[in-house]
């Protein structure tokens, strides 16, 4: 358990973000890479020494305009999708509220990032699907512009799209089934309120995918875009059959967002046999003391946890196992102290 304490704008979030980038080759804040590079600089780099399954490793991720490079023990790692899941990390950040309150796109990103950490095929399926979707949409526009009738190329694109769509839908369905059970249990532990229900709401069933494409063909040509498919899926959150976002309080939203993330931790733990690094960025501020205490207890297990806070007193580690407190100022760690029953 590592607590990082510092005033605003001292670099707390940046440390957690760097760990996230090392594990997932992506920031938690944005799906884009460009914002990670400081203005005027050519690249961004994160490096770490890790113990992974008992092995010492040096990890390095470099992000530049030319793309991303990953090195393990100074050796270039050729495939990005093979690296993801090597160092598992789950971030809890203020932006997570968007999981509950935000658009379906936020939830799709959350689902796919979660699945990707234990199922590398999912990353490849998503990449192929996106590419085919783009091709199909462009072709739809061409057909409309040239006033041409749908032809066999469109059929082929549709078939290929369906092939990957079915794999993505199946992976999301399994994942949400698991997620719903675990997150529900965790939410109940944290809050003792009405149970929550999490439902996969695909824009179309896997079996009916091709048929649905055919039915929507005219509209799709008119709009120059594909109206059904995994890129329009959602994951519905309910409490007593009502959408959660219409009735929850701020603290309840926060608790549900945390429960979803904790469920991902649990699923990674089960499928990978190891606890991911847990990154908690400033998530305590909206929780009352009871919820904070329960959350800390849930987290204080076998894995490594990083917590950022502006107020040292805001996190109560007294009752927990050993850990460290790091003071950060102007991007540098300035002091380290230990806590716990066997204080050194
Ligand atoms: N090591 C560093 N050297 C130089 N600049 C840095 C460093 N780390 C972070 N920064 C920059 O400092 C600013 C604040 O960083 P960050 O968001 O990590 O702060 P924070 O401590 O999390 O603040 P808050 O409490 O407001 O969330 C950002 O603009 C970031 O790019
Ligand atoms: Mg911050």
JSON list of C-alpha atoms in Angstrom, two decimals, residues 57-240:
[
{"chain": "A", "resi": 57, "resn": "UNK", "atom": "CA", "xyz": [12.09, -6.83, -15.37]},
{"chain": "A", "resi": 58, "resn": "UNK", "atom": "CA", "xyz": [12.78, -3.45, -16.81]},
{"chain": "A", "resi": 59, "resn": "UNK", "atom": "CA", "xyz": [9.83, -2.07, -18.73]},
{"chain": "A", "resi": 60, "resn": "UNK", "atom": "CA", "xyz": [9.87, 0.92, -21.00]},
{"chain": "A", "resi": 61, "resn": "UNK", "atom": "CA", "xyz": [7.17, 2.50, -23.15]},
{"chain": "A", "resi": 62, "resn": "UNK", "atom": "CA", "xyz": [8.04, 5.29, -25.55]},
{"chain": "A", "resi": 63, "resn": "UNK", "atom": "CA", "xyz": [5.28, 7.25, -27.26]},
{"chain": "A", "resi": 64, "resn": "UNK", "atom": "CA", "xyz": [6.10, 9.49, -30.18]},
{"chain": "A", "resi": 65, "resn": "UNK", "atom": "CA", "xyz": [4.46, 10.70, -33.36]},
{"chain": "A", "resi": 66, "resn": "UNK", "atom": "CA", "xyz": [5.79, 7.58, -35.06]},
{"chain": "A", "resi": 67, "resn": "UNK", "atom": "CA", "xyz": [3.82, 5.37, -32.68]},
{"chain": "A", "resi": 68, "resn": "UNK", "atom": "CA", "xyz": [4.55, 3.32, -29.58]},
{"chain": "A", "resi": 69, "resn": "UNK", "atom": "CA", "xyz": [7.58, 1.22, -28.69]},
{"chain": "A", "resi": 70, "resn": "UNK", "atom": "CA", "xyz": [7.77, -1.25, -25.87]},
{"chain": "A", "resi": 71, "resn": "UNK", "atom": "CA", "xyz": [10.96, -2.62, -24.40]},
{"chain": "A", "resi": 72, "resn": "UNK", "atom": "CA", "xyz": [11.31, -5.42, -21.90]},
{"chain": "A", "resi": 73, "resn": "UNK", "atom": "CA", "xyz": [14.77, -5.80, -20.40]},
{"chain": "A", "resi": 74, "resn": "UNK", "atom": "CA", "xyz": [16.04, -3.46, -23.11]},
{"chain": "A", "resi": 75, "resn": "UNK", "atom": "CA", "xyz": [14.76, -5.71, -25.88]},
{"chain": "A", "resi": 76, "resn": "UNK", "atom": "CA", "xyz": [12.22, -4.26, -28.26]},
{"chain": "A", "resi": 77, "resn": "UNK", "atom": "CA", "xyz": [8.87, -6.01, -28.03]},
{"chain": "A", "resi": 78, "resn": "UNK", "atom": "CA", "xyz": [7.38, -6.26, -31.50]},
{"chain": "A", "resi": 79, "resn": "UNK", "atom": "CA", "xyz": [3.68, -6.58, -30.85]},
{"chain": "A", "resi": 80, "resn": "UNK", "atom": "CA", "xyz": [1.74, -4.14, -28.78]},
{"chain": "A", "resi": 81, "resn": "UNK", "atom": "CA", "xyz": [-1.23, -6.46, -28.39]},
{"chain": "A", "resi": 82, "resn": "UNK", "atom": "CA", "xyz": [1.05, -9.17, -26.95]},
{"chain": "A", "resi": 83, "resn": "UNK", "atom": "CA", "xyz": [2.40, -6.81, -24.35]},
{"chain": "A", "resi": 84, "resn": "UNK", "atom": "CA", "xyz": [-0.95, -5.75, -22.92]},
{"chain": "A", "resi": 85, "resn": "UNK", "atom": "CA", "xyz": [-1.72, -7.89, -19.90]},
{"chain": "A", "resi": 86, "resn": "UNK", "atom": "CA", "xyz": [1.95, -8.46, -19.13]},
{"chain": "A", "resi": 87, "resn": "UNK", "atom": "CA", "xyz": [1.75, -5.91, -16.33]},
{"chain": "A", "resi": 88, "resn": "UNK", "atom": "CA", "xyz": [-1.90, -5.67, -15.30]},
{"chain": "A", "resi": 89, "resn": "UNK", "atom": "CA", "xyz": [-3.10, -2.40, -13.84]},
{"chain": "A", "resi": 90, "resn": "UNK", "atom": "CA", "xyz": [-6.51, -1.01, -12.97]},
{"chain": "A", "resi": 91, "resn": "UNK", "atom": "CA", "xyz": [-7.02, 2.71, -12.48]},
{"chain": "A", "resi": 92, "resn": "UNK", "atom": "CA", "xyz": [-9.68, 4.29, -10.28]},
{"chain": "A", "resi": 93, "resn": "UNK", "atom": "CA", "xyz": [-9.94, 7.95, -11.22]},
{"chain": "A", "resi": 94, "resn": "UNK", "atom": "CA", "xyz": [-12.35, 10.87, -10.78]},
{"chain": "A", "resi": 95, "resn": "UNK", "atom": "CA", "xyz": [-13.34, 10.43, -14.45]},
{"chain": "A", "resi": 96, "resn": "UNK", "atom": "CA", "xyz": [-14.78, 6.99, -13.63]},
{"chain": "A", "resi": 97, "resn": "UNK", "atom": "CA", "xyz": [-18.06, 8.66, -12.73]},
{"chain": "A", "resi": 98, "resn": "UNK", "atom": "CA", "xyz": [-18.56, 8.84, -16.48]},
{"chain": "A", "resi": 99, "resn": "UNK", "atom": "CA", "xyz": [-18.92, 5.06, -16.45]},
{"chain": "A", "resi": 100, "resn": "UNK", "atom": "CA", "xyz": [-22.20, 5.54, -14.66]},
{"chain": "A", "resi": 101, "resn": "UNK", "atom": "CA", "xyz": [-23.32, 8.95, -15.91]},
{"chain": "A", "resi": 102, "resn": "UNK", "atom": "CA", "xyz": [-21.64, 9.22, -19.28]},
{"chain": "A", "resi": 103, "resn": "UNK", "atom": "CA", "xyz": [-22.34, 7.96, -22.78]},
{"chain": "A", "resi": 104, "resn": "UNK", "atom": "CA", "xyz": [-22.28, 4.30, -23.92]},
{"chain": "A", "resi": 105, "resn": "UNK", "atom": "CA", "xyz": [-18.85, 4.95, -25.50]},
{"chain": "A", "resi": 106, "resn": "UNK", "atom": "CA", "xyz": [-17.35, 5.29, -22.00]},
{"chain": "A", "resi": 107, "resn": "UNK", "atom": "CA", "xyz": [-18.75, 1.93, -20.97]},
{"chain": "A", "resi": 108, "resn": "UNK", "atom": "CA", "xyz": [-17.60, 0.25, -24.17]},
{"chain": "A", "resi": 109, "resn": "UNK", "atom": "CA", "xyz": [-14.08, 1.54, -23.58]},
{"chain": "A", "resi": 110, "resn": "UNK", "atom": "CA", "xyz": [-14.22, 0.23, -20.01]},
{"chain": "A", "resi": 111, "resn": "UNK", "atom": "CA", "xyz": [-15.45, -3.20, -21.11]},
{"chain": "A", "resi": 112, "resn": "UNK", "atom": "CA", "xyz": [-12.88, -3.55, -23.86]},
{"chain": "A", "resi": 113, "resn": "UNK", "atom": "CA", "xyz": [-10.00, -2.41, -21.70]},
{"chain": "A", "resi": 114, "resn": "UNK", "atom": "CA", "xyz": [-11.04, -4.90, -19.02]},
{"chain": "A", "resi": 115, "resn": "UNK", "atom": "CA", "xyz": [-11.36, -7.81, -21.44]},
{"chain": "A", "resi": 116, "resn": "UNK", "atom": "CA", "xyz": [-8.08, -6.93, -23.15]},
{"chain": "A", "resi": 117, "resn": "UNK", "atom": "CA", "xyz": [-6.15, -7.46, -19.95]},
{"chain": "A", "resi": 118, "resn": "UNK", "atom": "CA", "xyz": [-6.76, -11.19, -20.00]},
{"chain": "A", "resi": 119, "resn": "UNK", "atom": "CA", "xyz": [-7.86, -11.90, -23.58]},
{"chain": "A", "resi": 120, "resn": "UNK", "atom": "CA", "xyz": [-5.39, -10.62, -26.15]},
{"chain": "A", "resi": 121, "resn": "UNK", "atom": "CA", "xyz": [-7.49, -11.85, -29.07]},
{"chain": "A", "resi": 122, "resn": "UNK", "atom": "CA", "xyz": [-10.05, -9.22, -28.13]},
{"chain": "A", "resi": 123, "resn": "UNK", "atom": "CA", "xyz": [-7.60, -6.42, -28.96]},
{"chain": "A", "resi": 124, "resn": "UNK", "atom": "CA", "xyz": [-7.02, -7.89, -32.41]},
{"chain": "A", "resi": 125, "resn": "UNK", "atom": "CA", "xyz": [-10.72, -8.49, -33.00]},
{"chain": "A", "resi": 126, "resn": "UNK", "atom": "CA", "xyz": [-11.48, -4.88, -32.11]},
{"chain": "A", "resi": 127, "resn": "UNK", "atom": "CA", "xyz": [-8.77, -3.58, -34.40]},
{"chain": "A", "resi": 128, "resn": "UNK", "atom": "CA", "xyz": [-10.02, -5.66, -37.35]},
{"chain": "A", "resi": 129, "resn": "UNK", "atom": "CA", "xyz": [-13.62, -4.72, -36.67]},
{"chain": "A", "resi": 130, "resn": "UNK", "atom": "CA", "xyz": [-12.79, -1.00, -36.60]},
{"chain": "A", "resi": 131, "resn": "UNK", "atom": "CA", "xyz": [-10.88, -1.26, -39.84]},
{"chain": "A", "resi": 132, "resn": "UNK", "atom": "CA", "xyz": [-13.69, -3.13, -41.59]},
{"chain": "A", "resi": 133, "resn": "UNK", "atom": "CA", "xyz": [-16.27, -0.74, -40.21]},
{"chain": "A", "resi": 134, "resn": "UNK", "atom": "CA", "xyz": [-14.34, 2.18, -41.65]},
{"chain": "A", "resi": 135, "resn": "UNK", "atom": "CA", "xyz": [-14.07, 0.45, -45.00]},
{"chain": "A", "resi": 136, "resn": "UNK", "atom": "CA", "xyz": [-17.77, -0.37, -45.06]},
{"chain": "A", "resi": 137, "resn": "UNK", "atom": "CA", "xyz": [-18.76, 3.17, -44.13]},
{"chain": "A", "resi": 138, "resn": "UNK", "atom": "CA", "xyz": [-16.56, 4.60, -46.83]},
{"chain": "A", "resi": 139, "resn": "UNK", "atom": "CA", "xyz": [-18.06, 2.21, -49.35]},
{"chain": "A", "resi": 140, "resn": "UNK", "atom": "CA", "xyz": [-21.58, 3.13, -48.26]},
{"chain": "A", "resi": 141, "resn": "UNK", "atom": "CA", "xyz": [-20.75, 6.77, -48.94]},
{"chain": "A", "resi": 142, "resn": "UNK", "atom": "CA", "xyz": [-19.33, 5.88, -52.35]},
{"chain": "A", "resi": 143, "resn": "UNK", "atom": "CA", "xyz": [-22.50, 3.99, -53.25]},
{"chain": "A", "resi": 144, "resn": "UNK", "atom": "CA", "xyz": [-24.65, 6.95, -52.24]},
{"chain": "A", "resi": 145, "resn": "UNK", "atom": "CA", "xyz": [-22.50, 9.43, -54.13]},
{"chain": "A", "resi": 146, "resn": "UNK", "atom": "CA", "xyz": [-22.45, 7.39, -57.32]},
{"chain": "A", "resi": 147, "resn": "UNK", "atom": "CA", "xyz": [-26.09, 6.37, -56.87]},
{"chain": "A", "resi": 148, "resn": "UNK", "atom": "CA", "xyz": [-25.04, 2.74, -57.31]},
{"chain": "A", "resi": 149, "resn": "UNK", "atom": "CA", "xyz": [-26.94, -0.32, -56.10]},
{"chain": "A", "resi": 150, "resn": "UNK", "atom": "CA", "xyz": [-25.48, -2.41, -53.27]},
{"chain": "A", "resi": 151, "resn": "UNK", "atom": "CA", "xyz": [-23.17, -5.06, -54.70]},
{"chain": "A", "resi": 152, "resn": "UNK", "atom": "CA", "xyz": [-21.20, -8.11, -53.72]},
{"chain": "A", "resi": 153, "resn": "UNK", "atom": "CA", "xyz": [-18.30, -6.10, -52.25]},
{"chain": "A", "resi": 154, "resn": "UNK", "atom": "CA", "xyz": [-20.73, -4.70, -49.69]},
{"chain": "A", "resi": 155, "resn": "UNK", "atom": "CA", "xyz": [-21.87, -8.24, -48.92]},
{"chain": "A", "resi": 156, "resn": "UNK", "atom": "CA", "xyz": [-18.30, -9.38, -48.37]},
{"chain": "A", "resi": 157, "resn": "UNK", "atom": "CA", "xyz": [-17.57, -6.43, -46.10]},
{"chain": "A", "resi": 158, "resn": "UNK", "atom": "CA", "xyz": [-20.76, -7.22, -44.18]},
{"chain": "A", "resi": 159, "resn": "UNK", "atom": "CA", "xyz": [-19.80, -10.87, -43.77]},
{"chain": "A", "resi": 160, "resn": "UNK", "atom": "CA", "xyz": [-16.33, -10.02, -42.51]},
{"chain": "A", "resi": 161, "resn": "UNK", "atom": "CA", "xyz": [-17.77, -7.39, -40.19]},
{"chain": "A", "resi": 162, "resn": "UNK", "atom": "CA", "xyz": [-20.22, -9.95, -38.83]},
{"chain": "A", "resi": 163, "resn": "UNK", "atom": "CA", "xyz": [-17.39, -12.42, -38.22]},
{"chain": "A", "resi": 164, "resn": "UNK", "atom": "CA", "xyz": [-15.55, -10.05, -35.85]},
{"chain": "A", "resi": 165, "resn": "UNK", "atom": "CA", "xyz": [-18.72, -8.53, -34.45]},
{"chain": "A", "resi": 166, "resn": "UNK", "atom": "CA", "xyz": [-19.80, -11.95, -33.19]},
{"chain": "A", "resi": 167, "resn": "UNK", "atom": "CA", "xyz": [-16.51, -12.51, -31.44]},
{"chain": "A", "resi": 168, "resn": "UNK", "atom": "CA", "xyz": [-16.64, -9.11, -29.79]},
{"chain": "A", "resi": 169, "resn": "UNK", "atom": "CA", "xyz": [-20.26, -9.56, -28.73]},
{"chain": "A", "resi": 170, "resn": "UNK", "atom": "CA", "xyz": [-19.51, -12.98, -27.26]},
{"chain": "A", "resi": 171, "resn": "UNK", "atom": "CA", "xyz": [-16.52, -11.66, -25.28]},
{"chain": "A", "resi": 172, "resn": "UNK", "atom": "CA", "xyz": [-18.49, -8.70, -23.95]},
{"chain": "A", "resi": 173, "resn": "UNK", "atom": "CA", "xyz": [-21.44, -10.89, -23.04]},
{"chain": "A", "resi": 174, "resn": "UNK", "atom": "CA", "xyz": [-19.29, -13.28, -21.01]},
{"chain": "A", "resi": 175, "resn": "UNK", "atom": "CA", "xyz": [-17.42, -10.43, -19.38]},
{"chain": "A", "resi": 176, "resn": "UNK", "atom": "CA", "xyz": [-20.57, -8.53, -18.37]},
{"chain": "A", "resi": 177, "resn": "UNK", "atom": "CA", "xyz": [-22.11, -11.72, -16.98]},
{"chain": "A", "resi": 178, "resn": "UNK", "atom": "CA", "xyz": [-19.11, -12.16, -14.71]},
{"chain": "A", "resi": 179, "resn": "UNK", "atom": "CA", "xyz": [-18.77, -8.45, -13.99]},
{"chain": "A", "resi": 180, "resn": "UNK", "atom": "CA", "xyz": [-22.43, -8.10, -13.02]},
{"chain": "A", "resi": 181, "resn": "UNK", "atom": "CA", "xyz": [-22.23, -10.82, -10.42]},
{"chain": "A", "resi": 182, "resn": "UNK", "atom": "CA", "xyz": [-19.00, -9.63, -8.84]},
{"chain": "A", "resi": 183, "resn": "UNK", "atom": "CA", "xyz": [-19.73, -5.89, -8.98]},
{"chain": "A", "resi": 184, "resn": "UNK", "atom": "CA", "xyz": [-23.16, -6.53, -7.46]},
{"chain": "A", "resi": 185, "resn": "UNK", "atom": "CA", "xyz": [-21.63, -8.31, -4.51]},
{"chain": "A", "resi": 186, "resn": "UNK", "atom": "CA", "xyz": [-19.00, -5.62, -4.01]},
{"chain": "A", "resi": 187, "resn": "UNK", "atom": "CA", "xyz": [-21.56, -2.83, -4.27]},
{"chain": "A", "resi": 188, "resn": "UNK", "atom": "CA", "xyz": [-23.65, -4.52, -1.61]},
{"chain": "A", "resi": 189, "resn": "UNK", "atom": "CA", "xyz": [-20.61, -4.79, 0.66]},
{"chain": "A", "resi": 190, "resn": "UNK", "atom": "CA", "xyz": [-19.66, -1.15, 0.21]},
{"chain": "A", "resi": 191, "resn": "UNK", "atom": "CA", "xyz": [-23.07, 0.41, 0.51]},
{"chain": "A", "resi": 192, "resn": "UNK", "atom": "CA", "xyz": [-25.75, -1.89, 1.92]},
{"chain": "A", "resi": 193, "resn": "UNK", "atom": "CA", "xyz": [-28.32, -0.33, -0.41]},
{"chain": "A", "resi": 194, "resn": "UNK", "atom": "CA", "xyz": [-30.67, -1.52, -3.15]},
{"chain": "A", "resi": 195, "resn": "UNK", "atom": "CA", "xyz": [-28.97, -4.16, -5.26]},
{"chain": "A", "resi": 196, "resn": "UNK", "atom": "CA", "xyz": [-27.66, -3.16, -8.65]},
{"chain": "A", "resi": 197, "resn": "UNK", "atom": "CA", "xyz": [-28.15, -4.95, -11.91]},
{"chain": "A", "resi": 198, "resn": "UNK", "atom": "CA", "xyz": [-25.81, -4.83, -14.87]},
{"chain": "A", "resi": 199, "resn": "UNK", "atom": "CA", "xyz": [-27.08, -5.84, -18.29]},
{"chain": "A", "resi": 200, "resn": "UNK", "atom": "CA", "xyz": [-25.44, -6.21, -21.64]},
{"chain": "A", "resi": 201, "resn": "UNK", "atom": "CA", "xyz": [-27.41, -4.20, -24.16]},
{"chain": "A", "resi": 202, "resn": "UNK", "atom": "CA", "xyz": [-26.01, -5.06, -27.56]},
{"chain": "A", "resi": 203, "resn": "UNK", "atom": "CA", "xyz": [-27.32, -3.05, -30.48]},
{"chain": "A", "resi": 204, "resn": "UNK", "atom": "CA", "xyz": [-27.97, -6.38, -32.20]},
{"chain": "A", "resi": 205, "resn": "UNK", "atom": "CA", "xyz": [-27.80, -10.08, -31.32]},
{"chain": "A", "resi": 206, "resn": "UNK", "atom": "CA", "xyz": [-24.83, -12.02, -32.67]},
{"chain": "A", "resi": 207, "resn": "UNK", "atom": "CA", "xyz": [-27.06, -14.55, -34.48]},
{"chain": "A", "resi": 208, "resn": "UNK", "atom": "CA", "xyz": [-29.15, -11.94, -36.23]},
{"chain": "A", "resi": 209, "resn": "UNK", "atom": "CA", "xyz": [-26.24, -9.74, -37.25]},
{"chain": "A", "resi": 210, "resn": "UNK", "atom": "CA", "xyz": [-26.23, -10.33, -41.01]},
{"chain": "A", "resi": 211, "resn": "UNK", "atom": "CA", "xyz": [-30.00, -10.13, -41.25]},
{"chain": "A", "resi": 212, "resn": "UNK", "atom": "CA", "xyz": [-30.03, -6.86, -39.31]},
{"chain": "A", "resi": 213, "resn": "UNK", "atom": "CA", "xyz": [-27.35, -5.44, -41.62]},
{"chain": "A", "resi": 214, "resn": "UNK", "atom": "CA", "xyz": [-29.56, -6.26, -44.60]},
{"chain": "A", "resi": 215, "resn": "UNK", "atom": "CA", "xyz": [-32.58, -4.66, -42.98]},
{"chain": "A", "resi": 216, "resn": "UNK", "atom": "CA", "xyz": [-30.70, -1.45, -42.25]},
{"chain": "A", "resi": 217, "resn": "UNK", "atom": "CA", "xyz": [-29.01, -1.29, -45.63]},
{"chain": "A", "resi": 218, "resn": "UNK", "atom": "CA", "xyz": [-31.09, 1.54, -47.09]},
{"chain": "A", "resi": 219, "resn": "UNK", "atom": "CA", "xyz": [-30.71, 3.72, -44.01]},
{"chain": "A", "resi": 220, "resn": "UNK", "atom": "CA", "xyz": [-27.01, 2.94, -43.80]},
{"chain": "A", "resi": 221, "resn": "UNK", "atom": "CA", "xyz": [-26.44, 4.01, -47.41]},
{"chain": "A", "resi": 222, "resn": "UNK", "atom": "CA", "xyz": [-28.42, 7.18, -46.77]},
{"chain": "A", "resi": 223, "resn": "UNK", "atom": "CA", "xyz": [-26.36, 8.02, -43.68]},
{"chain": "A", "resi": 224, "resn": "UNK", "atom": "CA", "xyz": [-23.05, 6.73, -44.97]},
{"chain": "A", "resi": 225, "resn": "UNK", "atom": "CA", "xyz": [-22.55, 4.83, -41.71]},
{"chain": "A", "resi": 226, "resn": "UNK", "atom": "CA", "xyz": [-23.31, 1.46, -40.16]},
{"chain": "A", "resi": 227, "resn": "UNK", "atom": "CA", "xyz": [-26.17, 1.77, -37.70]},
{"chain": "A", "resi": 228, "resn": "UNK", "atom": "CA", "xyz": [-25.78, -1.53, -35.85]},
{"chain": "A", "resi": 229, "resn": "UNK", "atom": "CA", "xyz": [-22.92, -3.47, -34.33]},
{"chain": "A", "resi": 230, "resn": "UNK", "atom": "CA", "xyz": [-20.59, -3.58, -31.32]},
{"chain": "A", "resi": 231, "resn": "UNK", "atom": "CA", "xyz": [-19.71, 0.09, -31.88]},
{"chain": "A", "resi": 232, "resn": "UNK", "atom": "CA", "xyz": [-23.26, 0.88, -30.73]},
{"chain": "A", "resi": 233, "resn": "UNK", "atom": "CA", "xyz": [-23.43, -1.48, -27.75]},
{"chain": "A", "resi": 234, "resn": "UNK", "atom": "CA", "xyz": [-24.12, -0.42, -24.22]},
{"chain": "A", "resi": 235, "resn": "UNK", "atom": "CA", "xyz": [-23.95, -1.86, -20.76]},
{"chain": "A", "resi": 236, "resn": "UNK", "atom": "CA", "xyz": [-27.03, -0.85, -18.76]},
{"chain": "A", "resi": 237, "resn": "UNK", "atom": "CA", "xyz": [-26.85, -0.16, -15.04]},
{"chain": "A", "resi": 238, "resn": "UNK", "atom": "CA", "xyz": [-30.04, -0.53, -13.04]},
{"chain": "A", "resi": 239, "resn": "UNK", "atom": "CA", "xyz": [-31.31, -0.43, -9.53]},
{"chain": "A", "resi": 240, "resn": "UNK", "atom": "CA", "xyz": [-34.76, -1.88, -8.91]}
]
